[in-house]
PDB file of C-alpha atoms in Angstrom:
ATOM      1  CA  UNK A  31     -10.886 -60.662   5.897  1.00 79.00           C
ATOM      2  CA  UNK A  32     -11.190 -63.628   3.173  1.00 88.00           C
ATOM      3  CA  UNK A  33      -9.989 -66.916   3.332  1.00 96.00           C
ATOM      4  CA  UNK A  34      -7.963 -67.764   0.492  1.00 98.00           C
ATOM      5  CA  UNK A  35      -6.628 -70.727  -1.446  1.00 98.00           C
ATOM      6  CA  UNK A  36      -3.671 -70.530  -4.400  1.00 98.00           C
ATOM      7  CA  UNK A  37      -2.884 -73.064  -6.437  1.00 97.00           C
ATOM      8  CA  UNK A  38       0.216 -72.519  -8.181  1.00 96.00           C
ATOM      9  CA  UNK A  39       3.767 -71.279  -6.873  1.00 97.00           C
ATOM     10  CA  UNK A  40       5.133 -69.065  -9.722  1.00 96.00           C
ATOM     11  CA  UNK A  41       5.495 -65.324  -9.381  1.00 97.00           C
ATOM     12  CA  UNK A  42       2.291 -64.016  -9.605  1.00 97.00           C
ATOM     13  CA  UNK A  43       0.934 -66.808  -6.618  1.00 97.00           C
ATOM     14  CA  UNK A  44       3.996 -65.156  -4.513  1.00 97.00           C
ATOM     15  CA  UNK A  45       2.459 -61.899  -5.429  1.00 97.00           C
ATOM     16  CA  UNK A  46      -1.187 -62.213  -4.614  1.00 97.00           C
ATOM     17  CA  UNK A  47      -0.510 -64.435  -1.257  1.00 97.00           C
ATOM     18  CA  UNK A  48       2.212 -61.345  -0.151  1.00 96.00           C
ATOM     19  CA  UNK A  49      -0.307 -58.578  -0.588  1.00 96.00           C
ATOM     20  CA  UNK A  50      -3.163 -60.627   0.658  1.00 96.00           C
ATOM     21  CA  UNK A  51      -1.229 -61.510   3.657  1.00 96.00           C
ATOM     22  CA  UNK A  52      -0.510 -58.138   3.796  1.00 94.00           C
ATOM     23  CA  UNK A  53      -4.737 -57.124   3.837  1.00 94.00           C
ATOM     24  CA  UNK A  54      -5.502 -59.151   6.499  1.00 96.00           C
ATOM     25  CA  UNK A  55      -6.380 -62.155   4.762  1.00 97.00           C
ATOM     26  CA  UNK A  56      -5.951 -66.337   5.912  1.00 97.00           C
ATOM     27  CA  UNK A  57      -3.548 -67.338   2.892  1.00 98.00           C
ATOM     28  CA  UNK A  58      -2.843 -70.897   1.776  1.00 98.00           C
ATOM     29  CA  UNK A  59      -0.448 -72.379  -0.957  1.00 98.00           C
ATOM     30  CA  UNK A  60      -0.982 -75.346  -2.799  1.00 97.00           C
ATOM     31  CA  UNK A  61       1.374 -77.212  -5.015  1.00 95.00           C
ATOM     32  CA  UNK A  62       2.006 -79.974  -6.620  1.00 92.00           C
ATOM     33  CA  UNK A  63       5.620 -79.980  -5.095  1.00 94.00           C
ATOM     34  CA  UNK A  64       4.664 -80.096  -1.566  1.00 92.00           C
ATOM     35  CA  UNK A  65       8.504 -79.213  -0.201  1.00 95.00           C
ATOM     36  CA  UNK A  66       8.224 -75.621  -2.022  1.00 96.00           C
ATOM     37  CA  UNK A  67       4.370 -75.223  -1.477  1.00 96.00           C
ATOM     38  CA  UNK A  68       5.795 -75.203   2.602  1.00 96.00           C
ATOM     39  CA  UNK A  69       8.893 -73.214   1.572  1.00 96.00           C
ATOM     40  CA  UNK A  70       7.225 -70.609   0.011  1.00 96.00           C
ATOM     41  CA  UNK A  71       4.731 -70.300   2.889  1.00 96.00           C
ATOM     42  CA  UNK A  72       7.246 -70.378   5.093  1.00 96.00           C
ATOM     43  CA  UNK A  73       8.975 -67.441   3.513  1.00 95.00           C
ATOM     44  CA  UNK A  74       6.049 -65.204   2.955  1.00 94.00           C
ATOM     45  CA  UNK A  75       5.507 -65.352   7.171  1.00 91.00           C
ATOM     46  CA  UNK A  76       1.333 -65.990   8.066  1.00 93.00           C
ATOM     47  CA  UNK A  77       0.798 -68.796   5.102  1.00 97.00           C
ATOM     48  CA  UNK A  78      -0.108 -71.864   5.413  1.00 96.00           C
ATOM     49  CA  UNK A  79       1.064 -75.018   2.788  1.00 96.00           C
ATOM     50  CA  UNK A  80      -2.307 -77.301   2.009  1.00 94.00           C
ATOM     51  CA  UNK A  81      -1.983 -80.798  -0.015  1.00 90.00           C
ATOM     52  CA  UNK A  82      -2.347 -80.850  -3.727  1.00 86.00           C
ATOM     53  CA  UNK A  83      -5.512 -82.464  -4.619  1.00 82.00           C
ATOM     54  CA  UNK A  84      -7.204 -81.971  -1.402  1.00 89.00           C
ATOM     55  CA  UNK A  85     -10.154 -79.799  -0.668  1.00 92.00           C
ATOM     56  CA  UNK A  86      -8.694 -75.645  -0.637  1.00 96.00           C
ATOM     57  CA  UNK A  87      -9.546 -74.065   2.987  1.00 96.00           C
ATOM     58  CA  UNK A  88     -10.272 -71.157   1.113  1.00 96.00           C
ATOM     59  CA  UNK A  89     -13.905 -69.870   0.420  1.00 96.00           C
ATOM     60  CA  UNK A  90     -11.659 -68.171  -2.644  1.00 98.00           C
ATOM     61  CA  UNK A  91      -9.700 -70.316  -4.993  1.00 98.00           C
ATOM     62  CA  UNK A  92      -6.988 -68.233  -6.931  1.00 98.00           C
ATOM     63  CA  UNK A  93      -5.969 -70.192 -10.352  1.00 98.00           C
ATOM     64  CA  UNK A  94      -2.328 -68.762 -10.475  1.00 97.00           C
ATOM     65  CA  UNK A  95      -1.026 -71.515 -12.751  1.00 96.00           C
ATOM     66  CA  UNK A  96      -0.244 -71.927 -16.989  1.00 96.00           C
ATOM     67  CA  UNK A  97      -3.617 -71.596 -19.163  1.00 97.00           C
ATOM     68  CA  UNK A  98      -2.626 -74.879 -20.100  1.00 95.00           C
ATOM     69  CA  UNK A  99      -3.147 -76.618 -17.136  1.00 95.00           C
ATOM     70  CA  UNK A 100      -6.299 -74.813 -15.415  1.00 96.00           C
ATOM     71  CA  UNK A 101      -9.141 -76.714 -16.356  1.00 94.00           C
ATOM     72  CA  UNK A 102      -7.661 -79.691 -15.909  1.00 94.00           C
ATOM     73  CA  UNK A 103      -6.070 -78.494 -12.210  1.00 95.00           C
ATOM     74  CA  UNK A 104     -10.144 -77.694 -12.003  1.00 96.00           C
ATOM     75  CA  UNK A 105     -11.397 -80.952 -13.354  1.00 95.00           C
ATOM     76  CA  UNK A 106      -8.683 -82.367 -10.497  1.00 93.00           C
ATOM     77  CA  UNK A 107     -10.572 -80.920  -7.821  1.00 94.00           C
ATOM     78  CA  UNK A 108     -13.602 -81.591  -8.643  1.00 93.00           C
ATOM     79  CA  UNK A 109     -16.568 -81.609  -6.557  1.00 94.00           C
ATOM     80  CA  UNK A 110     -14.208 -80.664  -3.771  1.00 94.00           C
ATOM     81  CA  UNK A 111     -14.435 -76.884  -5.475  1.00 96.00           C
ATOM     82  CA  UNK A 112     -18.278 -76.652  -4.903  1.00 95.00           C
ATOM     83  CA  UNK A 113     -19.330 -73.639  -3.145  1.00 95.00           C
ATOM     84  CA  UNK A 114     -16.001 -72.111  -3.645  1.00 97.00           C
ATOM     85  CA  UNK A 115     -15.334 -68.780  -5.633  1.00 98.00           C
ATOM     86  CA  UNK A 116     -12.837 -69.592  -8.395  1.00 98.00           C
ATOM     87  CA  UNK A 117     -10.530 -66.654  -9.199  1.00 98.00           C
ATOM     88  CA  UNK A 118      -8.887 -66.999 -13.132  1.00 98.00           C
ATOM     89  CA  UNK A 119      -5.613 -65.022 -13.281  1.00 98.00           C
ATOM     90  CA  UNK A 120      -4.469 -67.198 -16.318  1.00 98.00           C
ATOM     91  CA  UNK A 121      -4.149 -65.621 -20.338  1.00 97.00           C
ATOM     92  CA  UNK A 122      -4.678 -68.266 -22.950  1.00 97.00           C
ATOM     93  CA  UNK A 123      -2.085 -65.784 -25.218  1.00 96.00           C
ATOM     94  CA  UNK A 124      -0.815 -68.338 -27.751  1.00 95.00           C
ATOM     95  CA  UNK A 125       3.081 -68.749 -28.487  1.00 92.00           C
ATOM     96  CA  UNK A 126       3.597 -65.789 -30.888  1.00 92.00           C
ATOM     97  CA  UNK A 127       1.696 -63.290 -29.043  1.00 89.00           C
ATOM     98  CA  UNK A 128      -0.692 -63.168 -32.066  1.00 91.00           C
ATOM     99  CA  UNK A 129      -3.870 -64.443 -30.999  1.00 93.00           C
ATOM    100  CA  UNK A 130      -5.724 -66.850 -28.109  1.00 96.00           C
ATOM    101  CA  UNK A 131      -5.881 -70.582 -28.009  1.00 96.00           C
ATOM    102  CA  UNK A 132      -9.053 -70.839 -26.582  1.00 96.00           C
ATOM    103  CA  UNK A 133     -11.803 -71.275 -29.070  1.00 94.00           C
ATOM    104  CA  UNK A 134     -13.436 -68.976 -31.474  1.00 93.00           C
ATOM    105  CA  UNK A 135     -15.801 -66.528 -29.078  1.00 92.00           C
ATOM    106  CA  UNK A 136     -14.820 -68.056 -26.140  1.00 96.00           C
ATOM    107  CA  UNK A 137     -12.438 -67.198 -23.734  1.00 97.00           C
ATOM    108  CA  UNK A 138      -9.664 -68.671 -20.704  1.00 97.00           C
ATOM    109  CA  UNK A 139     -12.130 -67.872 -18.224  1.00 98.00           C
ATOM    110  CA  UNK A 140     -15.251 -69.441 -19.515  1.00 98.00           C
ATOM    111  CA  UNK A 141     -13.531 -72.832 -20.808  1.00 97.00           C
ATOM    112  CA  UNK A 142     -12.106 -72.697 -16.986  1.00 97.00           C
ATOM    113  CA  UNK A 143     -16.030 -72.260 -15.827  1.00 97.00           C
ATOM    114  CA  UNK A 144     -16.985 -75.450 -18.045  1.00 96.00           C
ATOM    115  CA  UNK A 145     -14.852 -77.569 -16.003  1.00 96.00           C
ATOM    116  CA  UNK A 146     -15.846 -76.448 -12.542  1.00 97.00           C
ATOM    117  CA  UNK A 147     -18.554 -78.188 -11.044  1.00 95.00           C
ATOM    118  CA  UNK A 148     -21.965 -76.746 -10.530  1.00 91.00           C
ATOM    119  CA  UNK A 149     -22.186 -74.730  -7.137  1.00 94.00           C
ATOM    120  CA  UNK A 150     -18.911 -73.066  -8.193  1.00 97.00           C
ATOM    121  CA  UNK A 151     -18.526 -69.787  -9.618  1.00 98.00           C
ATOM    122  CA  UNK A 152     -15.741 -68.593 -11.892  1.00 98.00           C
ATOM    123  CA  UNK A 153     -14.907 -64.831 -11.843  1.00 98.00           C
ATOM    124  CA  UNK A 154     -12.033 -63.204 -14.224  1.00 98.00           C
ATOM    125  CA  UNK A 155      -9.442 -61.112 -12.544  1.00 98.00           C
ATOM    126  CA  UNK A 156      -5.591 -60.270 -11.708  1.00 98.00           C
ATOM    127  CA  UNK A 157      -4.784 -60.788 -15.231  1.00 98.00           C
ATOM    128  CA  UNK A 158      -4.155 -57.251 -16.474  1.00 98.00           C
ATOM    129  CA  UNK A 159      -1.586 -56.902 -13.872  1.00 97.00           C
ATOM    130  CA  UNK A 160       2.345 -58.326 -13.984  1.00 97.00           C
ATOM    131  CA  UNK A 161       3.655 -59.678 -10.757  1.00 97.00           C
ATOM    132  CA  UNK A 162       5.758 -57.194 -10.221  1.00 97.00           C
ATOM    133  CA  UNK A 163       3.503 -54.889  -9.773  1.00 95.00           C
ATOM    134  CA  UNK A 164       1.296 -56.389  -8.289  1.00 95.00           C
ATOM    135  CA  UNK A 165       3.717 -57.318  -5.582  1.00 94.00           C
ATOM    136  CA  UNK A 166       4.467 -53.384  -4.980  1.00 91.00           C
ATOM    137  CA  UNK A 167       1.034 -52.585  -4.761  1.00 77.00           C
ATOM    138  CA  UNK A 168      -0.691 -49.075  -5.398  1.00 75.00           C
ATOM    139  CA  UNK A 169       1.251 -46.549  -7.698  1.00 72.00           C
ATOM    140  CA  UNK A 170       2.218 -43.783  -4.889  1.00 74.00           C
ATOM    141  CA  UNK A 171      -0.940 -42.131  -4.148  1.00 80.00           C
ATOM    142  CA  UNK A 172      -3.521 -44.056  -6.944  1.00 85.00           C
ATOM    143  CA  UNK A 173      -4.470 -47.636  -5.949  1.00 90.00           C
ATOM    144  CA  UNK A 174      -3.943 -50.312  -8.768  1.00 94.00           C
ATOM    145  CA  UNK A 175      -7.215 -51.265 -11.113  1.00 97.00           C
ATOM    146  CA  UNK A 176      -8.080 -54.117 -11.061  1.00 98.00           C
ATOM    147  CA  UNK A 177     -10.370 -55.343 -13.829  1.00 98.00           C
ATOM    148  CA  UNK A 178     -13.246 -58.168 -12.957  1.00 98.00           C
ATOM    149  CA  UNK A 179     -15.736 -60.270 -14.951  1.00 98.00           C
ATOM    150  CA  UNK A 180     -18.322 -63.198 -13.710  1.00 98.00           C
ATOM    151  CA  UNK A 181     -21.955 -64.205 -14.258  1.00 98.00           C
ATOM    152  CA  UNK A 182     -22.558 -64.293 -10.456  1.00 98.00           C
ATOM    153  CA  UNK A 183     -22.618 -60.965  -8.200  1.00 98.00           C
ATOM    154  CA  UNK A 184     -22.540 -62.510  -4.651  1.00 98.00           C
ATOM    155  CA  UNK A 185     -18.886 -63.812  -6.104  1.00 98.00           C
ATOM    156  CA  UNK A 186     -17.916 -60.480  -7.934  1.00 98.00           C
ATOM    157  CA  UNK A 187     -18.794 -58.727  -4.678  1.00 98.00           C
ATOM    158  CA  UNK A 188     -16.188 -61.276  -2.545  1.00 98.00           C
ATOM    159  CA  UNK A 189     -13.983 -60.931  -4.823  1.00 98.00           C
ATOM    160  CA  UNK A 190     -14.240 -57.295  -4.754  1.00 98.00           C
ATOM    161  CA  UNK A 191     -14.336 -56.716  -1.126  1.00 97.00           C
ATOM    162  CA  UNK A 192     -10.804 -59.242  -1.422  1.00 97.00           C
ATOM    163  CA  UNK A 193      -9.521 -56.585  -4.026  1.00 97.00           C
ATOM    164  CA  UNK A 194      -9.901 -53.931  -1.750  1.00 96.00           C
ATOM    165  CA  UNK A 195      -8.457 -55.049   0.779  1.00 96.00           C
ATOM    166  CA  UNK A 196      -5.136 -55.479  -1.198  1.00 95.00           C
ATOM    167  CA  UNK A 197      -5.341 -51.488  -1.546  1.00 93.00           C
ATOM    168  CA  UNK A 198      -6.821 -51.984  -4.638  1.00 95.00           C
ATOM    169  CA  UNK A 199      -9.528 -50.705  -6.745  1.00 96.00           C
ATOM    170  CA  UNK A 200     -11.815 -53.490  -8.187  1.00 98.00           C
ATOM    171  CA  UNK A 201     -13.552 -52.245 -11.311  1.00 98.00           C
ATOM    172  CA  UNK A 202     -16.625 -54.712 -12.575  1.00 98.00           C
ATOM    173  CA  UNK A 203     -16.590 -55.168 -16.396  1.00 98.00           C
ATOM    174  CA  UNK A 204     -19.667 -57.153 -16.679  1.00 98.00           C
ATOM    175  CA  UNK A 205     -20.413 -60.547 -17.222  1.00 98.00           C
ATOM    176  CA  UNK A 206     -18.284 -64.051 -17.696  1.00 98.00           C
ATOM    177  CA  UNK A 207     -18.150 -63.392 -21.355  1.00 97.00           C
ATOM    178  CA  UNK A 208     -15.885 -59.736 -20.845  1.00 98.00           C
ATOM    179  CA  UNK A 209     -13.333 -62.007 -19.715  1.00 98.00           C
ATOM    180  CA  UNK A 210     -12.262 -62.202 -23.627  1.00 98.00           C
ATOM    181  CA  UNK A 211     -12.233 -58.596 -23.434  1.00 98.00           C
ATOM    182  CA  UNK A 212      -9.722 -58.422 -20.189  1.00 98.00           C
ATOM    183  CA  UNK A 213      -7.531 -61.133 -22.026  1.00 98.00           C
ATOM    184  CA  UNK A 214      -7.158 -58.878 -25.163  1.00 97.00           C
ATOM    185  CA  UNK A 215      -6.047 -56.062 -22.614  1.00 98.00           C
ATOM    186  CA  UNK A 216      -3.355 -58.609 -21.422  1.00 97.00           C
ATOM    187  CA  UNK A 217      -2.160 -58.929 -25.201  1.00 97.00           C
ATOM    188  CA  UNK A 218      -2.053 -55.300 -25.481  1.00 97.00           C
ATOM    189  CA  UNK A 219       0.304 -55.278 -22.318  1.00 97.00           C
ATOM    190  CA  UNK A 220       2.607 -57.535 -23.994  1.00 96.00           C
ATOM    191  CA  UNK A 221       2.526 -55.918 -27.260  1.00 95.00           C
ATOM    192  CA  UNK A 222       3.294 -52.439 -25.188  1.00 97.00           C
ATOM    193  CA  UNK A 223       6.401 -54.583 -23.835  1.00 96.00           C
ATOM    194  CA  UNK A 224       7.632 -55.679 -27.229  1.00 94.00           C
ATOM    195  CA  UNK A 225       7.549 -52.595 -28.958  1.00 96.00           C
ATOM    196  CA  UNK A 226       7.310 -49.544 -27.027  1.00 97.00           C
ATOM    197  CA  UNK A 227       7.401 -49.558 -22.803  1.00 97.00           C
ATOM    198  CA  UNK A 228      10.247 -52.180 -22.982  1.00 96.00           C
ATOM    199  CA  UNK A 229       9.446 -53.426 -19.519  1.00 97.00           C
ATOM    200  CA  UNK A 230       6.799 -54.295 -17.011  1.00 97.00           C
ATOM    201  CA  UNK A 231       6.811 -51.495 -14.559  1.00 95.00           C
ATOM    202  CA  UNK A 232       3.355 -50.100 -15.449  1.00 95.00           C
ATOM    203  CA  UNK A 233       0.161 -51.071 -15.107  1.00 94.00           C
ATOM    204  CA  UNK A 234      -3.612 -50.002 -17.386  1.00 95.00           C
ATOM    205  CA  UNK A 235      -6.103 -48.148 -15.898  1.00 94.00           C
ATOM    206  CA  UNK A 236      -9.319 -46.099 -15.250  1.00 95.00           C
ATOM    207  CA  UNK A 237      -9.305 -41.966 -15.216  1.00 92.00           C
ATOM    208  CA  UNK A 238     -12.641 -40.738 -14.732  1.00 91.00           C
ATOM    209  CA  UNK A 239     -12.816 -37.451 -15.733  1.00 93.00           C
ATOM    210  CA  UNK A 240     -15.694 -36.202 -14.251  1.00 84.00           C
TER     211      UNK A 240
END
């Protein structure tokens, strides 16, 4: 079991905190409004609503709010994220689907990272999958992928064993860096729902073949 922090309290925090309820895992919400931070806890059943700006219980801190506003919802925290593992869900995808507004070789993940204070470790993940999906968990009998990146292993391997126990299959992509790599899977997604899937009932994944 993990112990696990969100910050945010849009549709894919309501998604992550029901299946990780559903592993087994202590779940808390954070948000800025503090009446739906305890009404969406309250409706999920197990949660628990923390303060905005206040230290996360969690030893896992899920990011599950606008690129736009992540570093500086990390810069907010501060010193009070030390230790912690940070999870990045976000996709800096700009406006017109055409590109990233992160900087040139960079990527959501490791601008996020530059933010967090030293002791804490950032790892990429969650952000090839849509909410809904992600709230109905594994496709009949073959668990969901999900796709991870970080410069520390103690973290990818928490996060991992946290991925499991969602039902889910955690798949290691490398280092921080591949997290510009998992965003460009993201864009894909989208393009696949502007031109040709029409809708987000599917999900990417790995087939080995032998």
């Amino acid at each position: 079991m993990s112990s696990i922090s969100i910050i945010g309290l849009g549709n894919m925090a309501s998604a992550l905190a029901g299946r990780a309820l559903a592993g087994g895992n202590a779940v808390e919400i954070i948000g800025r409004d503090q009446a739906k931070a305890k009404e969406l806890a309250a409706a999920l059943g197990g949660a628990t609503a923390g303060s905005a700006g206040t230290a996360p219980a969690g030893d896992i801190v899920v990011l599950a709010v606008p690129y736009a506003s992540a570093a500086a919802v990390v810069s907010e925290y501060g010193d009070a994220l030390h230790g912690k593992v940070i999870i990045d869900i976000t996709n800096p995808v700009s406006p017109d689907l055409k590109g990233f507004v992160t900087p040139d070789g960079s990527s959501g993940a490791q601008e996020i990272a530059k933010a967090a204070p030293a002791g804490a470790h950032v790892v990429k993940a969650f952000n090839t999958l849509f909410s809904n999906v992600l709230a109905a968990g594994p496709a009949g009998d073959r668990p969901l992928d999900v796709f991870i990146a970080g410069d520390d292993a103690q973290a990818k391997t928490l996060v991992s064993a946290f991925i499991e126990s969602l039902g889910m299959r955690p798949l290691d992509t490398g280092q921080l860096h591949m997290a510009r790599a998992l965003e460009n899977v993201a864009l894909l997604e989208m393009g696949l729902v502007a031109h040709s899937v029409k809708h987000t009932n599917f999900f990417l994944g790995v087939s080995v073949l032998s």
